[in-house]
Tab-separated table of N, CA, C and O in Angstrom:
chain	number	residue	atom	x	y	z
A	22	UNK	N	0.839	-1.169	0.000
A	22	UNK	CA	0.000	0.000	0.000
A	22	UNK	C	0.886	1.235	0.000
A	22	UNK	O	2.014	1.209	0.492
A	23	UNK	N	0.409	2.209	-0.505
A	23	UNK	CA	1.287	3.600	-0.724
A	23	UNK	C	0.529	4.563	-0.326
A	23	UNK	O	-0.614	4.942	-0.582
A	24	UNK	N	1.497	4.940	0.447
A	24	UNK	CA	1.315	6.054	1.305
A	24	UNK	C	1.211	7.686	0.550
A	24	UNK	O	1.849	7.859	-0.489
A	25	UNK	N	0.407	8.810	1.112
A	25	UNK	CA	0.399	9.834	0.577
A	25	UNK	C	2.025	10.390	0.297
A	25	UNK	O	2.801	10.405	1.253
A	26	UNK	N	2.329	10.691	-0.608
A	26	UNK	CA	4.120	11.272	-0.997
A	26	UNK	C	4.678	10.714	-1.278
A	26	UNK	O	5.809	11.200	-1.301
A	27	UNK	N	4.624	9.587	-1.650
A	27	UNK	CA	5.213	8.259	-1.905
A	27	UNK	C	5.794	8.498	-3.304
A	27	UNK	O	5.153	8.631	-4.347
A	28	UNK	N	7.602	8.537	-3.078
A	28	UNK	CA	7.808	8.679	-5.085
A	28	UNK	C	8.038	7.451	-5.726
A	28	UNK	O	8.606	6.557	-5.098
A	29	UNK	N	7.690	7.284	-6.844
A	29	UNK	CA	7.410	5.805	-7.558
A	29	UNK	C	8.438	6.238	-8.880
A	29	UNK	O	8.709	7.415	-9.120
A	30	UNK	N	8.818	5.400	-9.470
A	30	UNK	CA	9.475	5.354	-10.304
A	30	UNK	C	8.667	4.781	-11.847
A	30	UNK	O	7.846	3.867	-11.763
A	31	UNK	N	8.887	5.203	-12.758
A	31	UNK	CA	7.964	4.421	-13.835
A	31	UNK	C	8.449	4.634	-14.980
A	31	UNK	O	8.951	5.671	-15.415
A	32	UNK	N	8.280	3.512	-15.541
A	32	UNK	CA	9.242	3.470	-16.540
A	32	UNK	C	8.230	2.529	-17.836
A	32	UNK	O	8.105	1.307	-17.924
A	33	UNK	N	7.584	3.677	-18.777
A	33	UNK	CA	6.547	3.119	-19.459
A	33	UNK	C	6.186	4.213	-20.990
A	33	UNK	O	7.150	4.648	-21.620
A	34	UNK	N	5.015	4.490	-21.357
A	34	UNK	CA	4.586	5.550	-22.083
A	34	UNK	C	3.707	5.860	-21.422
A	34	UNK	O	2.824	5.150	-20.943
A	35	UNK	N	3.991	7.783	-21.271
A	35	UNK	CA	3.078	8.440	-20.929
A	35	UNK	C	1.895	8.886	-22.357
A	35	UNK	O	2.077	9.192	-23.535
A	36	UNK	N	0.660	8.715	-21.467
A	36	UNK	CA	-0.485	9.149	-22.443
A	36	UNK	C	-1.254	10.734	-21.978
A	36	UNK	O	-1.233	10.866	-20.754
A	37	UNK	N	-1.620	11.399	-22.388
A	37	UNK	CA	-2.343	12.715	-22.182
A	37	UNK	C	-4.092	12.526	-22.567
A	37	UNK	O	-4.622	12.484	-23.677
A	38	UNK	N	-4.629	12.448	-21.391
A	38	UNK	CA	-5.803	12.481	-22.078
A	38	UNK	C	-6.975	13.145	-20.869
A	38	UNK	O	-6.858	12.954	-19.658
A	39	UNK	N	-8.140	13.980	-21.540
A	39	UNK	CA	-9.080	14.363	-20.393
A	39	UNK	C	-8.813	14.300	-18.996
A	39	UNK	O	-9.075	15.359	-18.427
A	40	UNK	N	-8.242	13.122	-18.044
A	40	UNK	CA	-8.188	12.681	-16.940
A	40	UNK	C	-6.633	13.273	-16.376
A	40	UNK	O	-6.048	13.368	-15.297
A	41	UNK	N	-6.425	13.535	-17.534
A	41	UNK	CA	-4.568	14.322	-16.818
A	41	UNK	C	-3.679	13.235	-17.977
A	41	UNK	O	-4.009	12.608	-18.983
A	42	UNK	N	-2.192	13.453	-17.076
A	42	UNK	CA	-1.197	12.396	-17.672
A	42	UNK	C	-1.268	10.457	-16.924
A	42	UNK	O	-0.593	10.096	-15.960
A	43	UNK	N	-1.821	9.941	-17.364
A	43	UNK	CA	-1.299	8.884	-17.261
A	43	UNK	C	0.027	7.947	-17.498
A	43	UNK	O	0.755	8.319	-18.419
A	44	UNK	N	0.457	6.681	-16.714
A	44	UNK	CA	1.587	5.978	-16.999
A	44	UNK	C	0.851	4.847	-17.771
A	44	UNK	O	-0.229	4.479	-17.309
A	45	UNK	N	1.393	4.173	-19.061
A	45	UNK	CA	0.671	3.028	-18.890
A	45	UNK	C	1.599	2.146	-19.958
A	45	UNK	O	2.635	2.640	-20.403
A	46	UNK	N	1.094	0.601	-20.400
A	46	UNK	CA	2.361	-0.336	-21.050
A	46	UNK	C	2.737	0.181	-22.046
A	46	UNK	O	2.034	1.066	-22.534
A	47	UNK	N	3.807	-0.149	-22.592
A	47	UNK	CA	4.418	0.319	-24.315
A	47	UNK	C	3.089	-0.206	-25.151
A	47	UNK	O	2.265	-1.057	-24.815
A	48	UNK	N	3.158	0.554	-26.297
A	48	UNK	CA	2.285	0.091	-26.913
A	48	UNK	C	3.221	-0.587	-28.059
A	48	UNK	O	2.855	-0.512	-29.232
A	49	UNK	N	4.222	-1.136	-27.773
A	49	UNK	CA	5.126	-1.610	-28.909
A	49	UNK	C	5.423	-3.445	-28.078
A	49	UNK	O	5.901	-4.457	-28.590
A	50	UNK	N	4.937	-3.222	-26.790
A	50	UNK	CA	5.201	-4.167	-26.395
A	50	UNK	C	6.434	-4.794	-25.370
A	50	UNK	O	6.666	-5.949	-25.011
A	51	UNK	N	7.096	-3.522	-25.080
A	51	UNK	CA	8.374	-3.348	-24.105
A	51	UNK	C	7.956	-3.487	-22.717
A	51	UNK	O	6.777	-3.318	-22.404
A	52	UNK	N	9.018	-3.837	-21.717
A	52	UNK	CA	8.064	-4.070	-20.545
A	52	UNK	C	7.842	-2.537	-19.809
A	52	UNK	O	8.292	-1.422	-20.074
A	53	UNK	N	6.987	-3.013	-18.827
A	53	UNK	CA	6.702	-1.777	-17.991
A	53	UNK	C	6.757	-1.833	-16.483
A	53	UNK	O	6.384	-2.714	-15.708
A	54	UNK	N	7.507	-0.270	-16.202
A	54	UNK	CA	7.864	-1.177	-14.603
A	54	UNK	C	7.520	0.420	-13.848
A	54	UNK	O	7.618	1.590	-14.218
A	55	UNK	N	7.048	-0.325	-12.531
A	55	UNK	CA	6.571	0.999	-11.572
A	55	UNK	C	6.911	0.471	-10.335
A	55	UNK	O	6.193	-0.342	-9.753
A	56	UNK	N	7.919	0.867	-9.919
A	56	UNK	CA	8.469	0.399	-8.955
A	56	UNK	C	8.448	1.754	-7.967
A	56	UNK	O	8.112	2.874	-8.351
A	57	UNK	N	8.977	1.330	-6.308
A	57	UNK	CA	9.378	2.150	-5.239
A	57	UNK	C	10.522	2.727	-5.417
A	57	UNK	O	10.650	3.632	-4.593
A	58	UNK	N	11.515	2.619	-6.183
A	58	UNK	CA	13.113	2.286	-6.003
A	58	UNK	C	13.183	3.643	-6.663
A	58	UNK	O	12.191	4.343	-6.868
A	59	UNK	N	14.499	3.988	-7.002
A	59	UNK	CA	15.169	4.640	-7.867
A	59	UNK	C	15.263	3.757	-9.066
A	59	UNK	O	14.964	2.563	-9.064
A	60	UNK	N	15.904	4.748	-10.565
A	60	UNK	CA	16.093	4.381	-11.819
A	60	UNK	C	17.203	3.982	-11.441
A	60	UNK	O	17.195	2.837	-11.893
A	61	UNK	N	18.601	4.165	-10.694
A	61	UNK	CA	19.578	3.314	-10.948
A	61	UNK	C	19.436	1.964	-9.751
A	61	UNK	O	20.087	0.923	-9.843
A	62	UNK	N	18.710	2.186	-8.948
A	62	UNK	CA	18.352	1.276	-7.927
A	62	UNK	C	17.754	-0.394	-8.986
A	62	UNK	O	18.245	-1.514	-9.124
A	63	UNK	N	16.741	0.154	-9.412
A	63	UNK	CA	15.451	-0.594	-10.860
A	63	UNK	C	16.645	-1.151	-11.818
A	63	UNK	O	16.364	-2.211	-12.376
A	64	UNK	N	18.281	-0.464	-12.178
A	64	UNK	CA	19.017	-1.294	-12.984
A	64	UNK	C	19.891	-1.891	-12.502
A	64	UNK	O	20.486	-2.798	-13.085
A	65	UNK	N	20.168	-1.450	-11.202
A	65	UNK	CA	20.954	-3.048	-10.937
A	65	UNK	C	20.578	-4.033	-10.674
A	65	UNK	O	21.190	-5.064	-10.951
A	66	UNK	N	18.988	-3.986	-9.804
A	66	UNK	CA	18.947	-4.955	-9.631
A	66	UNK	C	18.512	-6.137	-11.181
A	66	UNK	O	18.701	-7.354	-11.187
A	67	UNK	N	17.780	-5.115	-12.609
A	67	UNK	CA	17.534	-5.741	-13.368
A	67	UNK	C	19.348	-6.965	-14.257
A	67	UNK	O	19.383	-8.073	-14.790
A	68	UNK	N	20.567	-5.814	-13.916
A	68	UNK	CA	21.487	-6.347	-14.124
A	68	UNK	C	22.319	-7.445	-13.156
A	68	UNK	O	23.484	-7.777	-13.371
A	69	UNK	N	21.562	-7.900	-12.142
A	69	UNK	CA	21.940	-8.711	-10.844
A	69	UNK	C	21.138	-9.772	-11.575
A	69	UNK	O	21.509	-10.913	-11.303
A	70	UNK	N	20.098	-9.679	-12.463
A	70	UNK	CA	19.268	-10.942	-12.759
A	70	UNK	C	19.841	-11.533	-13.872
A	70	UNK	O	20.035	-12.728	-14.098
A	71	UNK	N	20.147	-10.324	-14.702
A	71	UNK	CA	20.754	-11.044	-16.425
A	71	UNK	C	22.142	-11.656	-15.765
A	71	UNK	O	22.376	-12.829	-16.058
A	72	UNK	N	23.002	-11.041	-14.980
A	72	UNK	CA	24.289	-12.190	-14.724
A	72	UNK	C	23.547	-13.205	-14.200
A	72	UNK	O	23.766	-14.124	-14.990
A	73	UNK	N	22.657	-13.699	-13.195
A	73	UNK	CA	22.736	-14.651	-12.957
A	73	UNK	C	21.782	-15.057	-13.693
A	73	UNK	O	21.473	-16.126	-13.168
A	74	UNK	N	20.822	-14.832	-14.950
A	74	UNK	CA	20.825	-15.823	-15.661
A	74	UNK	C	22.097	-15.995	-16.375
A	74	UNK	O	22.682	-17.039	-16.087
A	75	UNK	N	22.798	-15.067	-17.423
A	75	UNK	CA	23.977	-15.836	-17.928
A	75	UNK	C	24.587	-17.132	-16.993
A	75	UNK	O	24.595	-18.308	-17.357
A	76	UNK	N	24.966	-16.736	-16.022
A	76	UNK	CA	25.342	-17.732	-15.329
A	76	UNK	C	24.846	-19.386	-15.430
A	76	UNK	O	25.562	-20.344	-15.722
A	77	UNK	N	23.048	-19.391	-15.013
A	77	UNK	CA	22.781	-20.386	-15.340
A	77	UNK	C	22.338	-21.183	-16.516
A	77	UNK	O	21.753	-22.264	-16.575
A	78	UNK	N	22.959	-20.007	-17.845
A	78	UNK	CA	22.905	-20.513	-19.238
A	78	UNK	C	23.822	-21.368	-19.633
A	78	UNK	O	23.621	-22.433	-20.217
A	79	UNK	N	25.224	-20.728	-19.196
A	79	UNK	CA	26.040	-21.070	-19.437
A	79	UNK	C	26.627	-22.356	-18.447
A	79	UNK	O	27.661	-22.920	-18.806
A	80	UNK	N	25.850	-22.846	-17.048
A	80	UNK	CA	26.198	-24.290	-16.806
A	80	UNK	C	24.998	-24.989	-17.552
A	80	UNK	O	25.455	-26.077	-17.903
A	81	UNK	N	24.042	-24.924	-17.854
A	81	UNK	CA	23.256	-25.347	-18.698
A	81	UNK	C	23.740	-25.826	-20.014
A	81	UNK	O	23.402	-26.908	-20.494
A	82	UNK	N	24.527	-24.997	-20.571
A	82	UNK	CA	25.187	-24.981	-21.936
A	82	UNK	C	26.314	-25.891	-21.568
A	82	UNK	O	26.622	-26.654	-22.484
A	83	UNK	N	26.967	-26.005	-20.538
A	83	UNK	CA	28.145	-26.811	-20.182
A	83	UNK	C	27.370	-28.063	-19.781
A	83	UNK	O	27.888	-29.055	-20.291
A	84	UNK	N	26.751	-28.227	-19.349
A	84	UNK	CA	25.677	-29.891	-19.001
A	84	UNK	C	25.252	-30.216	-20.406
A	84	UNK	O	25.377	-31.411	-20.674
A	85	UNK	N	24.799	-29.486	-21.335
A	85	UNK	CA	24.482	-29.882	-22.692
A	85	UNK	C	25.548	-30.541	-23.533
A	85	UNK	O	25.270	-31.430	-24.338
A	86	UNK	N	27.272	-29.909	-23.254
A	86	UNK	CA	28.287	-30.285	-24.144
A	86	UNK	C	28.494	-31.307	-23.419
A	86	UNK	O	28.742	-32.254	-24.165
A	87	UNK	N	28.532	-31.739	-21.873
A	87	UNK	CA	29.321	-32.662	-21.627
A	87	UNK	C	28.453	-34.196	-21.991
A	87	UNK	O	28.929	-35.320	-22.154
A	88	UNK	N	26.944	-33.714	-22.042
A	88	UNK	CA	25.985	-35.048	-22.336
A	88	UNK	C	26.308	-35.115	-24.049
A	88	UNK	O	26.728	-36.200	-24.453
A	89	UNK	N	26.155	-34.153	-24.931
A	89	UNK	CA	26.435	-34.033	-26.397
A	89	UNK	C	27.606	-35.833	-26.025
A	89	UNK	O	27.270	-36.998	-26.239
A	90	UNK	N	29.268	-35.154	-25.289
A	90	UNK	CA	29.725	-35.376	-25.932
A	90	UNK	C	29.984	-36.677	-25.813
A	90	UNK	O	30.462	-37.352	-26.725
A	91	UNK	N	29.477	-37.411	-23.889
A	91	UNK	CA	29.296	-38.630	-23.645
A	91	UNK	C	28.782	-39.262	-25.009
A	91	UNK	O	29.373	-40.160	-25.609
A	92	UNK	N	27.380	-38.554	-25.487
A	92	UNK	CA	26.465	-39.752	-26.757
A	92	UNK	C	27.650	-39.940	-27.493
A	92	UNK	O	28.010	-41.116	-27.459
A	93	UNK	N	28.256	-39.330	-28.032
A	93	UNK	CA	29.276	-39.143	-29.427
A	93	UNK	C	29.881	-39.766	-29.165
A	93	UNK	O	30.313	-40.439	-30.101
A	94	UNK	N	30.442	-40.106	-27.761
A	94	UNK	CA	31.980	-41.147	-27.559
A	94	UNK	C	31.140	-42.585	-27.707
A	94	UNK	O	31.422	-43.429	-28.558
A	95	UNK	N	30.077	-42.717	-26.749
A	95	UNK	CA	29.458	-43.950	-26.622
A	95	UNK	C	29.355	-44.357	-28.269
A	95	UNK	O	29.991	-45.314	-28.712
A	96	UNK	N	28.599	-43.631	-29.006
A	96	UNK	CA	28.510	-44.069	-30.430
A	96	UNK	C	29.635	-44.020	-31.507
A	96	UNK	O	29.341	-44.418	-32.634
A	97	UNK	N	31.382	-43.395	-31.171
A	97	UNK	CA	32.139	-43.908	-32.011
A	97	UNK	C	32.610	-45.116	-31.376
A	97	UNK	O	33.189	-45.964	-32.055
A	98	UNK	N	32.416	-45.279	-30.115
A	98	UNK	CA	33.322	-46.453	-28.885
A	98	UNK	C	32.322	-47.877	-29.515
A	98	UNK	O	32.823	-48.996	-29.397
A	99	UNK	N	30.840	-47.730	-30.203
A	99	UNK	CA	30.052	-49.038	-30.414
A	99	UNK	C	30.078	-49.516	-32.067
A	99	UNK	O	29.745	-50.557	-32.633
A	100	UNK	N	30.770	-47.930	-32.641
A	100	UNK	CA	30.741	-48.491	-34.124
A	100	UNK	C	32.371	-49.024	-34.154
A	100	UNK	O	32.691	-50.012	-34.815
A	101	UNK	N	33.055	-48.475	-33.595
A	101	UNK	CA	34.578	-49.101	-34.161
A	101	UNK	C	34.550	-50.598	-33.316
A	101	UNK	O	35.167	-51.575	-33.741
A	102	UNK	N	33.590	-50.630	-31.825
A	102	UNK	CA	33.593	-52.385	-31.998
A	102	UNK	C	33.013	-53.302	-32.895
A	102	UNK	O	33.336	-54.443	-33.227
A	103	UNK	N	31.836	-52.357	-33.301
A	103	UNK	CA	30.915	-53.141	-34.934
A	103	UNK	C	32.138	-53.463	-35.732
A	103	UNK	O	32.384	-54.649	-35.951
A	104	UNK	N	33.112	-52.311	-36.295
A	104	UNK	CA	33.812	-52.683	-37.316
A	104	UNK	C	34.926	-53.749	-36.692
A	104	UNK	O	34.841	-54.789	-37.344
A	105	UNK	N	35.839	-53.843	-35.761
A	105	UNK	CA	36.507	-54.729	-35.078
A	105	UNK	C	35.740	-56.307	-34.892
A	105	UNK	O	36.246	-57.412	-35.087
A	106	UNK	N	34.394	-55.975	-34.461
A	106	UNK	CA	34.030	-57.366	-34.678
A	106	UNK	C	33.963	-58.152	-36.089
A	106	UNK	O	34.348	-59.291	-36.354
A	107	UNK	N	33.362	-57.196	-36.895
A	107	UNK	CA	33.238	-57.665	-38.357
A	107	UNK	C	34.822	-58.417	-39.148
A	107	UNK	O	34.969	-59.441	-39.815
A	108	UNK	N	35.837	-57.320	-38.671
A	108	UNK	CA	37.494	-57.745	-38.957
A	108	UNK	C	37.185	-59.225	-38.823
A	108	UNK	O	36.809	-60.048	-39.657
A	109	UNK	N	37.540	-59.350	-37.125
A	109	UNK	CA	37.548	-60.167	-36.765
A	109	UNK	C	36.682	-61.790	-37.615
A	109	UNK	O	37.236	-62.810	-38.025
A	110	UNK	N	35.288	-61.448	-37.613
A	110	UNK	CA	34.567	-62.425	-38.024
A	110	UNK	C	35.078	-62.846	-39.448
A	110	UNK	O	34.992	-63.977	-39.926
A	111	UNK	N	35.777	-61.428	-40.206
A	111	UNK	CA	36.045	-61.581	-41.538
A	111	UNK	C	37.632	-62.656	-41.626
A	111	UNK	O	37.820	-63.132	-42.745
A	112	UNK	N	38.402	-62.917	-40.846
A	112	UNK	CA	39.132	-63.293	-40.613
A	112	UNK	C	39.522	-65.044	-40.050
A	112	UNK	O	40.174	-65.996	-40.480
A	113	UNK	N	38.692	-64.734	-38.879
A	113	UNK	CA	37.981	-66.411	-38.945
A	113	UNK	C	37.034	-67.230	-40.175
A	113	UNK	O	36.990	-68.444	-40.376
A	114	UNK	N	36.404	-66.280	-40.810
A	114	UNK	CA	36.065	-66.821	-41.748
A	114	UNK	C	37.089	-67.576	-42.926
A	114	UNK	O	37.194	-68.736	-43.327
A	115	UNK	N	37.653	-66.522	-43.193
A	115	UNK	CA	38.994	-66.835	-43.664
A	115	UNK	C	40.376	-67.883	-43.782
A	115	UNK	O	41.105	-68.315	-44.676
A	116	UNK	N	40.240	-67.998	-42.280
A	116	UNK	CA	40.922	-69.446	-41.370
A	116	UNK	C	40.245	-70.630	-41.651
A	116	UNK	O	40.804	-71.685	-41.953
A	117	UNK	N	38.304	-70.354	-41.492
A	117	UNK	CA	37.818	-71.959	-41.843
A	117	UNK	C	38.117	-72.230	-43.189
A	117	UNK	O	38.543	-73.368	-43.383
A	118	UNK	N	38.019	-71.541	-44.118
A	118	UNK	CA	37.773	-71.817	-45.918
A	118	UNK	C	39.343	-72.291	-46.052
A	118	UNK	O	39.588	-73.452	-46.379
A	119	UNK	N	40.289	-71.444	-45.813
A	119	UNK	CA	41.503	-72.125	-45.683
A	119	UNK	C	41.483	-73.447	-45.282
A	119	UNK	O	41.826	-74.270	-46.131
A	120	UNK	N	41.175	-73.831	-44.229
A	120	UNK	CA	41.337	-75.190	-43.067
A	120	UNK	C	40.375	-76.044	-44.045
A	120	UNK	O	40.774	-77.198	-44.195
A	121	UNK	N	39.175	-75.713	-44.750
A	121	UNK	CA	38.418	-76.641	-45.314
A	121	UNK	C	38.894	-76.807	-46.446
A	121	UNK	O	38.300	-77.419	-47.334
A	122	UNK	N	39.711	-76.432	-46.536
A	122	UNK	CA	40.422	-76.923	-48.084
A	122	UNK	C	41.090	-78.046	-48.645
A	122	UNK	O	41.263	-78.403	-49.810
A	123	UNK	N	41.490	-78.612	-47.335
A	123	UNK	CA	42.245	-79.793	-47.112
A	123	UNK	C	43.519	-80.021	-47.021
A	123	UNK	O	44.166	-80.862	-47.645
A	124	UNK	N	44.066	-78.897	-45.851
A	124	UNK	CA	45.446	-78.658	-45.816
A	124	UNK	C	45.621	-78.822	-44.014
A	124	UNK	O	45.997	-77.989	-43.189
A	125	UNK	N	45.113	-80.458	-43.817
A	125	UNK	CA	45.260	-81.135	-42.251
A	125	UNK	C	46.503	-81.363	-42.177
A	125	UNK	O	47.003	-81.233	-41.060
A	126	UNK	N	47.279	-81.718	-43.169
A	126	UNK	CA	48.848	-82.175	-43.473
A	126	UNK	C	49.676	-81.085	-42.387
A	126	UNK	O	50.338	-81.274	-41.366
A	127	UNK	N	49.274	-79.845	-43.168
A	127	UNK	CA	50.433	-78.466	-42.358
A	127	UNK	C	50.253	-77.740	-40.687
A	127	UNK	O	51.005	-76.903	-40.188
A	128	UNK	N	48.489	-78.632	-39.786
A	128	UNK	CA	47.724	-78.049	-38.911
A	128	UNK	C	48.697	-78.715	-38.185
A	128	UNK	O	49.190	-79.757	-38.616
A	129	UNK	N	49.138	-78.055	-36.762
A	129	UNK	CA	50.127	-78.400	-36.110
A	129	UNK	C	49.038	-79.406	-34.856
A	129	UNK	O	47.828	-79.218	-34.728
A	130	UNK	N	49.744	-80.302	-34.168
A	130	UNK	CA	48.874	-81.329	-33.568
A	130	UNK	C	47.932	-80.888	-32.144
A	130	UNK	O	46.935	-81.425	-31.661
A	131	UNK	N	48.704	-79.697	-31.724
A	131	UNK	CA	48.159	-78.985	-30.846
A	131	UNK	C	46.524	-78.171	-31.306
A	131	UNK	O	45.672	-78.115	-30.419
A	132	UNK	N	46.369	-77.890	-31.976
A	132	UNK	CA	45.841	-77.031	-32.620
A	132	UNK	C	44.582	-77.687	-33.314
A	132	UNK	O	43.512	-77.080	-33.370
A	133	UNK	N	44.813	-79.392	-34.022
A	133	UNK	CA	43.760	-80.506	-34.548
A	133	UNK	C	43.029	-80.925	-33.279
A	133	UNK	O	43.432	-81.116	-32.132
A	134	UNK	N	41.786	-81.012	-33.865
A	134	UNK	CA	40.606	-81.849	-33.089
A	134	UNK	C	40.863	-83.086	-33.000
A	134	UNK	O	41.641	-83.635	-33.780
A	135	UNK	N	40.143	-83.815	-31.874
A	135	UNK	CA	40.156	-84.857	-31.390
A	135	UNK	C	40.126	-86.354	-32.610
A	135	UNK	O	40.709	-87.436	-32.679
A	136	UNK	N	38.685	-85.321	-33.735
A	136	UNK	CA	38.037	-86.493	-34.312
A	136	UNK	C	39.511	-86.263	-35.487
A	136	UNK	O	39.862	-87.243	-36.146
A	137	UNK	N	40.183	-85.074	-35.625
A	137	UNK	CA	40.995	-84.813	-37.216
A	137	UNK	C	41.988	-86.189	-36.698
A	137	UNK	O	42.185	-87.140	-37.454
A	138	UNK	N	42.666	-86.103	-35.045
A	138	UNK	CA	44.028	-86.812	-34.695
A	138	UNK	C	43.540	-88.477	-35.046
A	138	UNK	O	44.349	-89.403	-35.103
A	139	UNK	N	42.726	-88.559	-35.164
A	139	UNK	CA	42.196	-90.090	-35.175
A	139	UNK	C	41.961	-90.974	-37.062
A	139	UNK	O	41.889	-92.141	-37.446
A	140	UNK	N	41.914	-89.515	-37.793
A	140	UNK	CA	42.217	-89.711	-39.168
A	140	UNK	C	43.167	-89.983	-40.049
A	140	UNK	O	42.895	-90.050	-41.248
């Protein structure tokens, strides 16, 4: 509640009409403020808010890169085992077609199956 003498601060477009001067919103759409305070009182504290949002943009923005960059590792860390497994499979493959070829003669005895040593 406001008291008789009370100076207010306002920060808006003034209109002129029959009733005197009025304060009232932008008509452009800017904000409007009528505060108790002073005009430099009304900007710091509006500049006490923008740092601490920057502030919490920017750990926001730092929680965003560090999750970004977890996905990215997880997904080059699952395709280069895709391709390592594939090597791999491509390789054993390789070993049987060889081995089925019929070259038991050169397989060292360690290495032959139970049923090959009995052939």
């Amino acid at each position: 509640m406001l008291t008789k003498g009370t100076t207010l601060t306002g920060i808006g477009e003034l209109m002129a009409g029959p009733d005197g001067i009025r304060l009232q919103p932008p008509s452009n759409g800017r904000p409007y403020y009528l505060v108790k305070e002073s005009l430099p009182s009304l900007i710091r504290g509006m500049e006490s808010n923008r740092s601490a949002l920057e502030i919490g943009l920017k750990i926001f923005i730092g929680i965003g890169v560090i999750i970004s960059g977890a996905a990215l590792w997880k997904l080059y860390k699952k395709r280069q085992t895709k391709e390592d497994t594939a090597e791999q499979l491509d390789t054993i493959r390789a070993e049987r077609a060889s081995r089925s070829a019929g070259d038991d003669e050169n397989v060292p005895l360690n290495v032959q199956c139970v049923v090959c040593l009995g052939a």
